[in-house]
Coordinates of C-alpha atoms in Angstrom, one line a residue:
M1001 CA 86.0 80.1 66.8
L1002 CA 89.5 78.5 67.8
R1003 CA 91.1 81.4 65.8
I1004 CA 89.5 84.1 67.9
L1005 CA 90.3 82.4 71.3
T1006 CA 94.1 82.0 70.3
F1007 CA 94.2 85.8 69.5
V1008 CA 91.9 87.2 72.2
L1009 CA 93.2 85.3 75.3
P1010 CA 96.7 86.4 75.0
L1011 CA 95.6 89.9 74.5
A1012 CA 93.5 89.8 77.4
L1013 CA 96.1 88.3 79.4
W1014 CA 98.6 91.1 78.2
V1015 CA 96.1 93.8 78.9
W1016 CA 95.4 92.4 82.3
A1017 CA 99.2 92.0 83.2
F1018 CA 100.0 95.4 82.2
I1019 CA 97.4 97.1 83.9
D1020 CA 98.3 95.0 87.0
C1021 CA 101.8 95.8 86.6
L1022 CA 101.0 99.6 86.5
T1023 CA 98.8 99.8 89.5
T1024 CA 100.8 97.7 91.6
P1025 CA 102.6 99.7 94.5
E1026 CA 106.5 99.7 94.3
D1027 CA 106.9 97.7 97.6
E1028 CA 104.9 94.9 96.3
V1029 CA 107.1 94.3 93.3
K1030 CA 109.6 91.5 93.5
H1031 CA 112.9 90.9 91.6
L1032 CA 113.3 93.9 89.4
P1033 CA 112.3 97.6 89.5
K1034 CA 108.5 98.3 88.5
V1035 CA 109.5 100.3 85.5
V1036 CA 111.8 97.3 84.2
W1037 CA 108.6 95.0 84.6
V1038 CA 106.5 97.4 82.7
I1039 CA 109.1 97.5 79.8
I1040 CA 109.1 93.5 79.9
V1041 CA 105.4 93.2 79.7
L1042 CA 105.2 95.9 77.0
L1043 CA 108.1 94.3 74.7
F1044 CA 107.3 90.7 75.4
P1045 CA 103.4 90.6 75.5
L1046 CA 103.0 86.7 76.1
V1047 CA 106.3 85.7 78.1
G1048 CA 106.3 89.0 79.8
S1049 CA 102.8 88.7 81.2
I1050 CA 103.6 85.4 82.4
A1051 CA 106.8 86.3 84.0
W1052 CA 104.8 89.1 85.7
L1053 CA 102.2 86.9 86.8
V1054 CA 104.8 84.1 88.3
A1055 CA 107.7 86.2 89.6
G1056 CA 106.8 89.9 89.4
K1057 CA 104.4 90.5 92.3
R1058 CA 104.3 89.5 96.0
R1059 CA 101.0 87.3 96.2
G1060 CA 99.9 85.1 99.1
A1061 CA 97.7 85.9 102.1
P1062 CA 96.1 89.1 102.4
R1063 CA 97.5 91.2 105.4
T1064 CA 95.8 91.3 108.6
H1065 CA 95.0 94.3 110.9
P1066 CA 95.9 94.0 114.7
A1067 CA 93.4 92.2 116.7
G1068 CA 91.0 94.1 118.7
D1069 CA 91.1 97.3 116.6
P1070 CA 88.0 97.5 114.2
A1071 CA 89.5 100.1 112.0
G1072 CA 92.8 98.0 111.8
F1073 CA 95.1 100.5 113.3
P1074 CA 95.5 101.9 116.9
E1075 CA 94.4 105.5 117.3
Y1076 CA 98.1 106.9 117.7
E1077 CA 99.2 105.1 114.5
R1078 CA 98.3 106.3 111.0
P1079 CA 98.6 103.9 108.0
R1080 CA 101.6 104.5 105.9
G1081 CA 101.6 103.9 102.1
G1082 CA 98.2 101.6 102.7
R1083 CA 94.7 102.6 102.0
P1084 CA 93.9 106.2 103.6
L1085 CA 91.4 105.9 106.6
A1086 CA 87.8 106.8 105.9
P1087 CA 86.7 110.3 107.0
D1088 CA 84.4 108.8 109.5
D1089 CA 87.3 106.6 110.9
D1090 CA 89.7 109.7 111.0
P1091 CA 89.7 111.4 114.3
E1092 CA 91.5 114.3 113.0
F1093 CA 88.8 114.9 110.3
L1094 CA 86.0 114.4 112.9
A1095 CA 87.5 117.3 115.2
S1096 CA 88.1 119.5 112.5
L1097 CA 84.0 119.1 111.6
K1098 CA 83.2 119.7 115.3
K1099 CA 85.5 122.9 115.2
D1100 CA 83.9 123.9 111.9
N1101 CA 80.4 123.4 113.3
K1102 CA 81.1 125.7 116.4
Q1103 CA 82.4 128.5 114.1
H1104 CA 79.4 128.0 111.8
E1105 CA 77.3 128.2 114.9
D1106 CA 78.9 131.4 116.3
M1107 CA 78.6 133.0 112.7
L1108 CA 74.9 132.0 112.6
K1109 CA 74.4 133.7 116.1
Q1110 CA 75.8 136.9 115.1
W1111 CA 73.9 137.1 111.8
E1112 CA 70.9 136.6 113.9
A1113 CA 71.8 139.3 116.4
D1114 CA 72.6 141.6 113.6
L1115 CA 69.2 140.8 112.0
R1116 CA 67.3 141.6 115.2
R1117 CA 69.1 144.9 115.7
R1118 CA 68.1 146.0 112.1
E1119 CA 64.5 145.1 112.6
E1120 CA 64.6 147.2 115.7
E1121 CA 66.3 150.2 113.8
L1122 CA 63.6 149.9 111.3
R1123 CA 60.7 149.6 113.8
G1124 CA 62.1 152.5 115.4
K1125 CA 62.1 154.5 112.1
D1126 CA 58.6 153.8 111.2
E1127 CA 57.0 154.7 114.5
P1128 CA 55.8 158.5 114.4
E1129 CA 57.8 161.1 116.7
D1130 CA 54.8 161.8 118.7
G1131 CA 54.4 158.5 120.1
R1132 CA 51.1 157.4 118.3
K1133 CA 50.8 154.3 116.2
G1134 CA 49.5 155.0 112.8

């Protein structure tokens, strides 16, 4: 059992450090370029993984958003390089939905008017020419 742990734990640490190194944004990497850190973690699994965890990534308190803004950003400011806004928080996306909805309503009204016109034409063709209904 101890032999398995001595093999599995360093392997798990190496895999976790490698994935963490790959997924970390470039602006959160410290001391060396991200590519160099990936190479170090790959070539020196145990030492590289520990070095990455200790010195490679900025760690600390999570970034907080400005007070008073539930979405975290003022309406005029878009997040840069961070997480994108959710669609229901994005004013541009909501405005495009309203515009698309208006276009679809107009198209539906045109289709309904066209359908009424065609129905009237068909009813007019079905009636006999002498005016009597059959």
